[in-house]
Every structure is written in structure tokens, then in C-alpha cells.
mmCIF file of C-alpha atoms in Angstrom:
data_model
loop_
_atom_site.group_PDB
_atom_site.id
_atom_site.type_symbol
_atom_site.label_atom_id
_atom_site.label_comp_id
_atom_site.label_asym_id
_atom_site.label_seq_id
_atom_site.Cartn_x
_atom_site.Cartn_y
_atom_site.Cartn_z
ATOM 1 C CA UNK A 1 15.022 -8.631 11.868
ATOM 2 C CA UNK A 2 13.387 -11.075 14.359
ATOM 3 C CA UNK A 3 10.871 -13.544 12.973
ATOM 4 C CA UNK A 4 7.275 -12.355 12.925
ATOM 5 C CA UNK A 5 4.420 -14.597 13.672
ATOM 6 C CA UNK A 6 1.140 -14.405 11.776
ATOM 7 C CA UNK A 7 -1.985 -16.392 11.887
ATOM 8 C CA UNK A 8 -1.685 -19.472 9.886
ATOM 9 C CA UNK A 9 -3.272 -19.087 6.317
ATOM 10 C CA UNK A 10 -3.656 -22.330 4.375
ATOM 11 C CA UNK A 11 -3.301 -21.850 0.605
ATOM 12 C CA UNK A 12 -2.315 -23.985 -2.409
ATOM 13 C CA UNK A 13 0.041 -21.583 -4.532
ATOM 14 C CA UNK A 14 -0.931 -21.647 -8.257
ATOM 15 C CA UNK A 15 1.680 -22.227 -10.854
ATOM 16 C CA UNK A 16 -0.098 -20.035 -13.399
ATOM 17 C CA UNK A 17 -0.561 -16.384 -13.521
ATOM 18 C CA UNK A 18 -4.181 -15.297 -13.542
ATOM 19 C CA UNK A 19 -5.407 -12.719 -16.006
ATOM 20 C CA UNK A 20 -7.704 -9.732 -15.315
ATOM 21 C CA UNK A 21 -11.334 -10.601 -14.850
ATOM 22 C CA UNK A 22 -13.272 -10.289 -18.130
ATOM 23 C CA UNK A 23 -16.619 -10.666 -16.587
ATOM 24 C CA UNK A 24 -18.459 -7.964 -14.617
ATOM 25 C CA UNK A 25 -17.145 -7.193 -11.261
ATOM 26 C CA UNK A 26 -18.812 -9.672 -8.739
ATOM 27 C CA UNK A 27 -20.523 -8.485 -5.661
ATOM 28 C CA UNK A 28 -20.041 -10.660 -2.652
ATOM 29 C CA UNK A 29 -23.471 -12.352 -2.041
ATOM 30 C CA UNK A 30 -24.218 -11.597 1.812
ATOM 31 C CA UNK A 31 -26.221 -14.774 1.875
ATOM 32 C CA UNK A 32 -23.282 -16.950 0.904
ATOM 33 C CA UNK A 33 -20.299 -15.161 2.467
ATOM 34 C CA UNK A 34 -19.607 -13.418 5.793
ATOM 35 C CA UNK A 35 -20.785 -9.786 6.542
ATOM 36 C CA UNK A 36 -17.605 -9.267 8.319
ATOM 37 C CA UNK A 37 -15.888 -6.085 7.434
ATOM 38 C CA UNK A 38 -12.613 -6.362 5.391
ATOM 39 C CA UNK A 39 -9.955 -3.410 5.382
ATOM 40 C CA UNK A 40 -7.049 -3.506 2.959
ATOM 41 C CA UNK A 41 -3.644 -1.711 3.421
ATOM 42 C CA UNK A 42 -1.138 -1.952 0.383
ATOM 43 C CA UNK A 43 2.332 -0.961 -0.690
ATOM 44 C CA UNK A 44 2.388 1.089 -4.010
ATOM 45 C CA UNK A 45 5.835 0.636 -5.977
ATOM 46 C CA UNK A 46 6.256 -2.969 -7.021
ATOM 47 C CA UNK A 47 2.658 -4.008 -5.740
ATOM 48 C CA UNK A 48 0.002 -1.927 -7.453
ATOM 49 C CA UNK A 49 2.387 -1.111 -10.234
ATOM 50 C CA UNK A 50 5.095 -3.478 -11.508
ATOM 51 C CA UNK A 51 7.847 -0.858 -11.540
ATOM 52 C CA UNK A 52 8.942 1.909 -9.060
ATOM 53 C CA UNK A 53 7.726 5.355 -10.025
ATOM 54 C CA UNK A 54 10.935 6.976 -8.498
ATOM 55 C CA UNK A 55 13.287 4.641 -10.451
ATOM 56 C CA UNK A 56 11.573 5.556 -13.684
ATOM 57 C CA UNK A 57 12.148 9.265 -13.067
ATOM 58 C CA UNK A 58 15.801 8.751 -11.761
ATOM 59 C CA UNK A 59 16.660 6.759 -14.874
ATOM 60 C CA UNK A 60 15.126 9.117 -17.452
ATOM 61 C CA UNK A 61 15.353 12.589 -15.754
ATOM 62 C CA UNK A 62 17.963 12.214 -13.199
ATOM 63 C CA UNK A 63 21.120 10.308 -12.156
ATOM 64 C CA UNK A 64 20.489 7.552 -14.739
ATOM 65 C CA UNK A 65 20.037 3.724 -14.322
ATOM 66 C CA UNK A 66 23.901 2.922 -13.842
ATOM 67 C CA UNK A 67 24.290 5.414 -11.022
ATOM 68 C CA UNK A 68 20.792 4.488 -9.398
ATOM 69 C CA UNK A 69 22.087 0.862 -9.258
ATOM 70 C CA UNK A 70 25.185 2.040 -7.461
ATOM 71 C CA UNK A 71 23.174 3.937 -4.953
ATOM 72 C CA UNK A 72 20.787 1.141 -4.404
ATOM 73 C CA UNK A 73 23.751 -1.127 -3.436
ATOM 74 C CA UNK A 74 24.665 1.413 -0.800
ATOM 75 C CA UNK A 75 21.317 0.877 0.818
ATOM 76 C CA UNK A 76 21.500 -2.938 0.331
ATOM 77 C CA UNK A 77 24.881 -3.128 2.105
ATOM 78 C CA UNK A 78 24.037 -0.607 4.666
ATOM 79 C CA UNK A 79 26.851 1.898 3.582
ATOM 80 C CA UNK A 80 24.261 4.621 3.843
ATOM 81 C CA UNK A 81 20.816 5.026 4.963
ATOM 82 C CA UNK A 82 17.647 4.819 2.810
ATOM 83 C CA UNK A 83 16.992 8.540 3.383
ATOM 84 C CA UNK A 84 20.422 9.724 2.523
ATOM 85 C CA UNK A 85 20.583 7.770 -0.687
ATOM 86 C CA UNK A 86 17.031 8.684 -1.645
ATOM 87 C CA UNK A 87 17.799 12.467 -1.173
ATOM 88 C CA UNK A 88 20.628 12.137 -3.647
ATOM 89 C CA UNK A 89 18.345 10.295 -6.074
ATOM 90 C CA UNK A 90 15.544 12.838 -5.908
ATOM 91 C CA UNK A 91 18.182 15.629 -5.881
ATOM 92 C CA UNK A 92 19.427 14.598 -9.213
ATOM 93 C CA UNK A 93 16.108 15.231 -11.072
ATOM 94 C CA UNK A 94 15.802 18.044 -13.437
ATOM 95 C CA UNK A 95 12.173 17.993 -14.919
ATOM 96 C CA UNK A 96 9.018 19.982 -14.049
ATOM 97 C CA UNK A 97 6.577 17.972 -12.049
ATOM 98 C CA UNK A 98 3.886 17.687 -14.787
ATOM 99 C CA UNK A 99 6.495 16.708 -17.575
ATOM 100 C CA UNK A 100 7.726 13.953 -15.527
ATOM 101 C CA UNK A 101 4.540 12.028 -16.169
ATOM 102 C CA UNK A 102 5.140 11.689 -19.839
ATOM 103 C CA UNK A 103 7.674 8.948 -19.165
ATOM 104 C CA UNK A 104 5.441 7.530 -16.465
ATOM 105 C CA UNK A 105 2.681 7.038 -19.043
ATOM 106 C CA UNK A 106 5.041 5.127 -21.346
ATOM 107 C CA UNK A 107 6.996 2.960 -18.784
ATOM 108 C CA UNK A 108 4.721 2.309 -15.902
ATOM 109 C CA UNK A 109 2.617 -0.874 -15.865
ATOM 110 C CA UNK A 110 -0.326 -1.294 -13.494
ATOM 111 C CA UNK A 111 -0.979 -4.820 -12.185
ATOM 112 C CA UNK A 112 -3.340 -5.998 -14.955
ATOM 113 C CA UNK A 113 -6.092 -6.946 -12.384
ATOM 114 C CA UNK A 114 -5.930 -3.846 -10.125
ATOM 115 C CA UNK A 115 -8.457 -1.739 -11.726
ATOM 116 C CA UNK A 116 -11.160 -4.476 -11.547
ATOM 117 C CA UNK A 117 -10.023 -5.518 -8.164
ATOM 118 C CA UNK A 118 -10.413 -2.032 -6.715
ATOM 119 C CA UNK A 119 -13.929 -1.764 -8.427
ATOM 120 C CA UNK A 120 -14.680 -5.243 -6.604
ATOM 121 C CA UNK A 121 -13.503 -3.399 -3.426
ATOM 122 C CA UNK A 122 -15.794 -0.363 -4.109
ATOM 123 C CA UNK A 123 -18.791 -2.751 -4.902
ATOM 124 C CA UNK A 124 -18.373 -4.525 -1.710
ATOM 125 C CA UNK A 125 -17.469 -1.571 0.518
ATOM 126 C CA UNK A 126 -14.066 -2.693 1.345
ATOM 127 C CA UNK A 127 -11.587 0.314 1.995
ATOM 128 C CA UNK A 128 -8.403 0.175 0.188
ATOM 129 C CA UNK A 129 -5.539 2.459 1.589
ATOM 130 C CA UNK A 130 -1.935 2.902 0.465
ATOM 131 C CA UNK A 131 1.133 3.252 2.802
ATOM 132 C CA UNK A 132 4.319 4.010 0.840
ATOM 133 C CA UNK A 133 7.826 5.306 1.145
ATOM 134 C CA UNK A 134 7.414 7.240 -1.987
ATOM 135 C CA UNK A 135 6.239 10.929 -2.556
ATOM 136 C CA UNK A 136 2.525 11.340 -2.144
ATOM 137 C CA UNK A 137 1.952 13.930 -4.910
ATOM 138 C CA UNK A 138 3.520 11.418 -7.455
ATOM 139 C CA UNK A 139 1.443 8.448 -6.326
ATOM 140 C CA UNK A 140 -1.786 10.575 -6.264
ATOM 141 C CA UNK A 141 -0.979 11.760 -9.884
ATOM 142 C CA UNK A 142 -0.196 8.102 -10.988
ATOM 143 C CA UNK A 143 -3.570 6.813 -9.669
ATOM 144 C CA UNK A 144 -5.367 9.698 -11.204
ATOM 145 C CA UNK A 145 -3.805 8.962 -14.474
ATOM 146 C CA UNK A 146 -4.293 5.168 -14.449
ATOM 147 C CA UNK A 147 -7.694 4.843 -12.443
ATOM 148 C CA UNK A 148 -9.239 8.227 -13.179
ATOM 149 C CA UNK A 149 -9.598 10.858 -10.528
ATOM 150 C CA UNK A 150 -13.036 9.727 -9.246
ATOM 151 C CA UNK A 151 -11.872 6.062 -8.640
ATOM 152 C CA UNK A 152 -8.584 7.275 -7.279
ATOM 153 C CA UNK A 153 -10.236 9.613 -4.807
ATOM 154 C CA UNK A 154 -11.523 6.499 -2.985
ATOM 155 C CA UNK A 155 -7.795 5.373 -2.058
ATOM 156 C CA UNK A 156 -6.242 7.133 0.992
ATOM 157 C CA UNK A 157 -2.442 7.514 0.706
ATOM 158 C CA UNK A 158 0.029 7.994 3.500
ATOM 159 C CA UNK A 159 3.639 8.797 2.209
ATOM 160 C CA UNK A 160 6.138 11.589 2.140
ATOM 161 C CA UNK A 161 5.361 15.017 0.640
ATOM 162 C CA UNK A 162 7.552 16.838 -1.881
ATOM 163 C CA UNK A 163 9.136 20.255 -2.455
ATOM 164 C CA UNK A 164 9.490 20.913 -6.173
ATOM 165 C CA UNK A 165 10.657 24.049 -7.939
ATOM 166 C CA UNK A 166 8.507 25.423 -10.801
ATOM 167 C CA UNK A 167 11.139 24.541 -13.386
ATOM 168 C CA UNK A 168 11.859 21.129 -12.004
ATOM 169 C CA UNK A 169 15.503 22.020 -11.114
ATOM 170 C CA UNK A 170 14.962 20.992 -7.365
ATOM 171 C CA UNK A 171 13.245 17.971 -6.070
ATOM 172 C CA UNK A 172 13.292 17.696 -2.218
ATOM 173 C CA UNK A 173 11.380 15.115 -0.328
ATOM 174 C CA UNK A 174 9.621 16.297 2.832
ATOM 175 C CA UNK A 175 10.061 13.178 5.009
ATOM 176 C CA UNK A 176 7.265 12.153 7.389
ATOM 177 C CA UNK A 177 9.772 11.130 9.987
ATOM 178 C CA UNK A 178 13.209 12.302 11.195
ATOM 179 C CA UNK A 179 14.736 8.876 10.931
ATOM 180 C CA UNK A 180 17.020 6.895 8.552
ATOM 181 C CA UNK A 181 13.896 5.525 6.660
ATOM 182 C CA UNK A 182 12.292 9.004 5.984
ATOM 183 C CA UNK A 183 8.907 7.397 6.106
ATOM 184 C CA UNK A 184 8.940 4.628 8.899
ATOM 185 C CA UNK A 185 5.675 2.725 8.107
ATOM 186 C CA UNK A 186 5.704 1.024 11.622
ATOM 187 C CA UNK A 187 5.768 4.755 13.068
ATOM 188 C CA UNK A 188 2.820 5.827 10.733
ATOM 189 C CA UNK A 189 0.812 2.823 12.217
ATOM 190 C CA UNK A 190 1.636 3.727 15.771
ATOM 191 C CA UNK A 191 0.524 7.389 15.019
ATOM 192 C CA UNK A 192 -2.764 6.074 13.514
ATOM 193 C CA UNK A 193 -3.117 3.927 16.587
ATOM 194 C CA UNK A 194 -3.061 7.020 18.797
ATOM 195 C CA UNK A 195 -5.416 9.168 16.747
ATOM 196 C CA UNK A 196 -7.824 6.475 16.069
ATOM 197 C CA UNK A 197 -8.453 4.522 19.152
ATOM 198 C CA UNK A 198 -12.450 4.084 19.365
ATOM 199 C CA UNK A 199 -13.754 0.767 19.437
ATOM 200 C CA UNK A 200 -16.125 -0.785 16.732
ATOM 201 C CA UNK A 201 -19.592 0.325 17.556
ATOM 202 C CA UNK A 202 -21.227 -3.090 17.133
ATOM 203 C CA UNK A 203 -18.338 -5.103 18.491
ATOM 204 C CA UNK A 204 -17.636 -6.671 15.161
ATOM 205 C CA UNK A 205 -13.963 -7.681 14.344
ATOM 206 C CA UNK A 206 -12.980 -6.962 10.875
ATOM 207 C CA UNK A 207 -10.354 -8.820 8.779
ATOM 208 C CA UNK A 208 -7.241 -6.882 8.460
ATOM 209 C CA UNK A 209 -5.318 -7.512 4.943
ATOM 210 C CA UNK A 210 -1.976 -6.186 3.910
ATOM 211 C CA UNK A 211 -0.526 -6.487 0.312
ATOM 212 C CA UNK A 212 3.191 -5.930 -0.452
ATOM 213 C CA UNK A 213 6.348 -6.911 -2.334
ATOM 214 C CA UNK A 214 9.406 -5.986 -0.343
ATOM 215 C CA UNK A 215 11.054 -6.504 3.233
ATOM 216 C CA UNK A 216 10.318 -2.711 3.739
ATOM 217 C CA UNK A 217 6.527 -3.659 3.950
ATOM 218 C CA UNK A 218 7.156 -5.908 6.984
ATOM 219 C CA UNK A 219 6.670 -3.232 9.703
ATOM 220 C CA UNK A 220 3.202 -2.728 8.369
ATOM 221 C CA UNK A 221 2.611 -6.374 7.200
ATOM 222 C CA UNK A 222 3.101 -7.831 10.715
ATOM 223 C CA UNK A 223 0.144 -5.959 11.853
ATOM 224 C CA UNK A 224 -2.228 -7.764 9.489
ATOM 225 C CA UNK A 225 -4.492 -10.915 9.787
ATOM 226 C CA UNK A 226 -3.714 -11.878 6.193
ATOM 227 C CA UNK A 227 -0.487 -11.022 4.210
ATOM 228 C CA UNK A 228 -0.343 -11.261 0.519
ATOM 229 C CA UNK A 229 3.191 -11.214 -1.001
ATOM 230 C CA UNK A 230 3.894 -10.810 -4.516
ATOM 231 C CA UNK A 231 5.240 -14.070 -5.918
ATOM 232 C CA UNK A 232 9.081 -14.317 -6.468
ATOM 233 C CA UNK A 233 10.058 -11.019 -4.818
ATOM 234 C CA UNK A 234 11.963 -10.133 -1.650
ATOM 235 C CA UNK A 235 8.950 -10.254 0.919
ATOM 236 C CA UNK A 236 7.970 -13.852 -0.182
ATOM 237 C CA UNK A 237 11.636 -14.885 0.108
ATOM 238 C CA UNK A 238 11.731 -13.255 3.584
ATOM 239 C CA UNK A 239 8.493 -14.946 4.451
ATOM 240 C CA UNK A 240 9.928 -18.437 3.400
ATOM 241 C CA UNK A 241 13.111 -17.745 5.280
ATOM 242 C CA UNK A 242 11.439 -16.807 8.499
ATOM 243 C CA UNK A 243 8.551 -19.149 8.422
ATOM 244 C CA UNK A 244 6.037 -16.455 8.183
ATOM 245 C CA UNK A 245 2.510 -17.257 7.041
ATOM 246 C CA UNK A 246 1.439 -15.515 3.796
ATOM 247 C CA UNK A 247 -0.485 -15.933 0.571
ATOM 248 C CA UNK A 248 1.535 -15.445 -2.820
ATOM 249 C CA UNK A 249 -0.110 -13.705 -5.543
ATOM 250 C CA UNK A 250 0.673 -12.965 -9.267
ATOM 251 C CA UNK A 251 -1.864 -10.371 -9.880
ATOM 252 C CA UNK A 252 -4.784 -8.780 -7.824
ATOM 253 C CA UNK A 253 -7.161 -11.290 -9.450
ATOM 254 C CA UNK A 254 -5.399 -13.807 -7.284
ATOM 255 C CA UNK A 255 -6.126 -11.712 -4.241
ATOM 256 C CA UNK A 256 -9.935 -11.222 -5.196
ATOM 257 C CA UNK A 257 -10.253 -14.925 -5.512
ATOM 258 C CA UNK A 258 -8.555 -15.559 -2.091
ATOM 259 C CA UNK A 259 -10.779 -12.873 -0.376
ATOM 260 C CA UNK A 260 -13.769 -14.591 -1.653
ATOM 261 C CA UNK A 261 -12.657 -17.977 -0.528
ATOM 262 C CA UNK A 262 -11.684 -16.484 2.990
ATOM 263 C CA UNK A 263 -14.982 -14.865 3.550
ATOM 264 C CA UNK A 264 -16.739 -18.127 2.630
ATOM 265 C CA UNK A 265 -14.454 -19.988 5.005
ATOM 266 C CA UNK A 266 -15.085 -17.497 7.867
ATOM 267 C CA UNK A 267 -18.808 -17.594 7.266
ATOM 268 C CA UNK A 268 -18.844 -21.372 7.558
ATOM 269 C CA UNK A 269 -16.750 -21.380 10.602
ATOM 270 C CA UNK A 270 -17.830 -18.229 12.618
ATOM 271 C CA UNK A 271 -20.983 -16.808 10.897
ATOM 272 C CA UNK A 272 -19.164 -13.544 10.744
ATOM 273 C CA UNK A 273 -19.074 -13.093 14.523
ATOM 274 C CA UNK A 274 -16.315 -13.023 16.946
ATOM 275 C CA UNK A 275 -12.758 -13.372 15.647
ATOM 276 C CA UNK A 276 -11.975 -14.120 12.036
ATOM 277 C CA UNK A 277 -10.565 -17.490 11.268
ATOM 278 C CA UNK A 278 -7.439 -15.818 10.317
ATOM 279 C CA UNK A 279 -6.756 -13.601 13.379
ATOM 280 C CA UNK A 280 -3.540 -11.717 14.506
ATOM 281 C CA UNK A 281 -3.946 -9.859 17.869
ATOM 282 C CA UNK A 282 -1.345 -7.495 16.659
ATOM 283 C CA UNK A 283 -3.998 -6.099 14.178
ATOM 284 C CA UNK A 284 -6.303 -4.786 16.954
ATOM 285 C CA UNK A 285 -5.262 -1.187 16.522
ATOM 286 C CA UNK A 286 -6.282 -1.438 12.675
ATOM 287 C CA UNK A 287 -9.593 -2.639 13.859
ATOM 288 C CA UNK A 288 -10.071 0.316 16.247
ATOM 289 C CA UNK A 289 -8.931 2.719 13.727
ATOM 290 C CA UNK A 290 -11.472 1.400 11.268
ATOM 291 C CA UNK A 291 -14.408 1.766 13.596
ATOM 292 C CA UNK A 292 -17.780 2.919 12.401
ATOM 293 C CA UNK A 293 -17.585 5.781 14.717
ATOM 294 C CA UNK A 294 -16.388 9.126 13.376
ATOM 295 C CA UNK A 295 -12.631 8.450 13.536
ATOM 296 C CA UNK A 296 -9.909 10.038 11.324
ATOM 297 C CA UNK A 297 -9.302 8.251 7.930
ATOM 298 C CA UNK A 298 -5.888 6.841 7.368
ATOM 299 C CA UNK A 299 -4.648 9.864 5.249
ATOM 300 C CA UNK A 300 -5.335 12.237 8.131
ATOM 301 C CA UNK A 301 -2.238 11.188 9.837
ATOM 302 C CA UNK A 302 -0.394 12.896 6.810
ATOM 303 C CA UNK A 303 -0.910 16.059 8.871
ATOM 304 C CA UNK A 304 1.674 15.128 11.327
ATOM 305 C CA UNK A 305 4.381 16.088 8.770
ATOM 306 C CA UNK A 306 6.210 19.270 9.452
ATOM 307 C CA UNK A 307 5.618 22.347 7.245
ATOM 308 C CA UNK A 308 7.333 22.834 3.993
ATOM 309 C CA UNK A 309 10.029 25.532 3.264
ATOM 310 C CA UNK A 310 11.530 26.888 0.054
ATOM 311 C CA UNK A 311 10.408 27.094 -3.520
ATOM 312 C CA UNK A 312 6.976 25.484 -4.283
ATOM 313 C CA UNK A 313 5.511 22.999 -2.037
ATOM 314 C CA UNK A 314 3.126 20.613 -3.966
ATOM 315 C CA UNK A 315 0.066 20.806 -2.000
ATOM 316 C CA UNK A 316 -1.465 18.025 0.002
ATOM 317 C CA UNK A 317 -5.111 17.286 -1.002
ATOM 318 C CA UNK A 318 -7.166 19.793 0.844
ATOM 319 C CA UNK A 319 -10.094 17.477 1.351
ATOM 320 C CA UNK A 320 -9.776 13.816 2.491
ATOM 321 C CA UNK A 321 -11.645 11.356 0.246
ATOM 322 C CA UNK A 322 -13.950 9.363 2.256
ATOM 323 C CA UNK A 323 -13.232 5.737 2.578
ATOM 324 C CA UNK A 324 -15.735 3.308 1.127
ATOM 325 C CA UNK A 325 -18.671 2.446 3.546
ATOM 326 C CA UNK A 326 -17.645 -0.786 5.623
ATOM 327 C CA UNK A 327 -19.878 -3.805 5.079
ATOM 328 C CA UNK A 328 -22.311 -4.176 7.946
#
């Protein structure tokens, strides 16, 4: 994969892991920080949650950990595509949808600071969106369980859908794209660009942030002004190997701290007008998509998926949760 250029982001990596904030959620003071809009896009498995939701299901209700590792190796070596291997993994499951979440509650760990971080985003009108190669019904259910349905509803999700039989004997991904990836995050971005092409009403230029952990996040991450990569995982390694600017994080508390610092830096340098200090021209279509005009929300591109066939299709949400109001 070719090297990707990002706007330089100066940061001094911390050697310690920050804990979840114990003080009330801070609201950015408009007098001390920029009024510039911030829009966040994030991976899910390994980023918001420390484990992979699919792996937990496969290990306990499907092919098992040993076989999963062998299948993962086929992806790593290129012997078979991600989509082909994933179909084998999902096809190995034999558990009703609701029952599968018993092990999720026991094994999944959410980033210790994510809940407070998302409250921070809501308090400051910062939209938070998920782009994932996983299955949307699972991701939504997990967020509902760990955050509560009200808070979860403020997060838009673009991911693959799923066809699951009532008795749980058949799990079949409904892929977003007819490709070896199943869900090509870069393609989703392009779809979003096409359907949401209006410009910002007041000419402001928002700051676009992406958060991830793996190389599969790069197609989306390269479109951001600021990239946060979970420390010690493959995305950070790739950034180091290819001289890509990024900010490492241990928990979302690190990200919250950096966002406050970045907005203060931007306010001092630009007064919140014109281009952000951290600016990547590739992110322009995200800015158009995040216009204050009536444009589709991120999750609306889910409608581009083909219709489901067979057994029971877990429904996509019938109403699109509104994004938090942008800071003005």
C-alpha cells in the first residue's frame, strides 16, 4: 500500500495510560477554544471495544479459537480474501441472536474512557460516527448494552447487515459491497461523497478526526485531518513504517485531552476561521457531507445495500438517529 501523507500533528507520546475521567464531563469553553466544528469517525472492534465482537462469538459459539486463528492466517497471508474467510467464520455460528450477547456481556471490555468521552462529544455538539467491517445489528446491540439505547442512538453506524435464522443455525453477512473486503470503507466514503455534496452554509471548515487500530482503517483514516491510532497495534506500526502523521492513544481520555489542546491551538493560530492548523485537503468531502444544510446523515448510505433474501433478516433501524448539532 502506498505511503499516505497527513497534515503534520505535533505530539509528545505519553508513557502512561490515562484512566477514565472521574470529574464531571467538561464542556469546551467557547471563550477559550475555537468554535470550529469537529466531526469524529471511528472504527469499532479494537478501538471502541478492546476485543473483536465477531471473534468472541466465533470462539464461543462457532469454529472455536484454534480454527479462527488458522482462518485469520489465511487472511494475513493472502491465501483467501477477508470476505471468503469471514463467511466461513460467520457460517460456523450456531446460537440465536439474543443468546449470543450473554457471552458478549461477560467477555467484551469497552475502552474505560469511551462512555465519558462520548458524553463529552454530546455536551460539545461533536458528532461521533462508526465505520466498521462488522455486522451492524451486532454493533448496535452492543452499544445499546454498554451505553444505553438513548446515548447509543446518537452514534451513526455504517457496517454490513446480517441474515440470521430464528434458531441461530444460520448466520449470513449481507455485504455492503461486491468485493473481497465485503465492506470497503473507502467505497463507503465515496458513496457518502456523492450523496452529500453540499457546501457548508457559513463557509466554515470543520476539523475531521478518525480513530482506529488496524491497517484496514487506512482507507478511511487517510481522509482525516487528524488520525488517532491505538498505541501498540498494527495501525500505529504502519504509520511509523510509512512516516504517516498520527497521535497515539491508550484510552479515549487521551483523545479528549488532545482535542481540547488542538482546539486551543487552532483558536490561537486561526481564531477558528479558514483552514484548521491540522488540515488535509483529502478530507474536503467529509466537510461537505457534514454541512449544516439538510444533507443525509452518515448512516443513510446503509440504504445502498442490496435487499436481503432467505430466513430472517435482522432489520436495519427504521429511523435514522440525528447527529449531535454541530458547534457553531
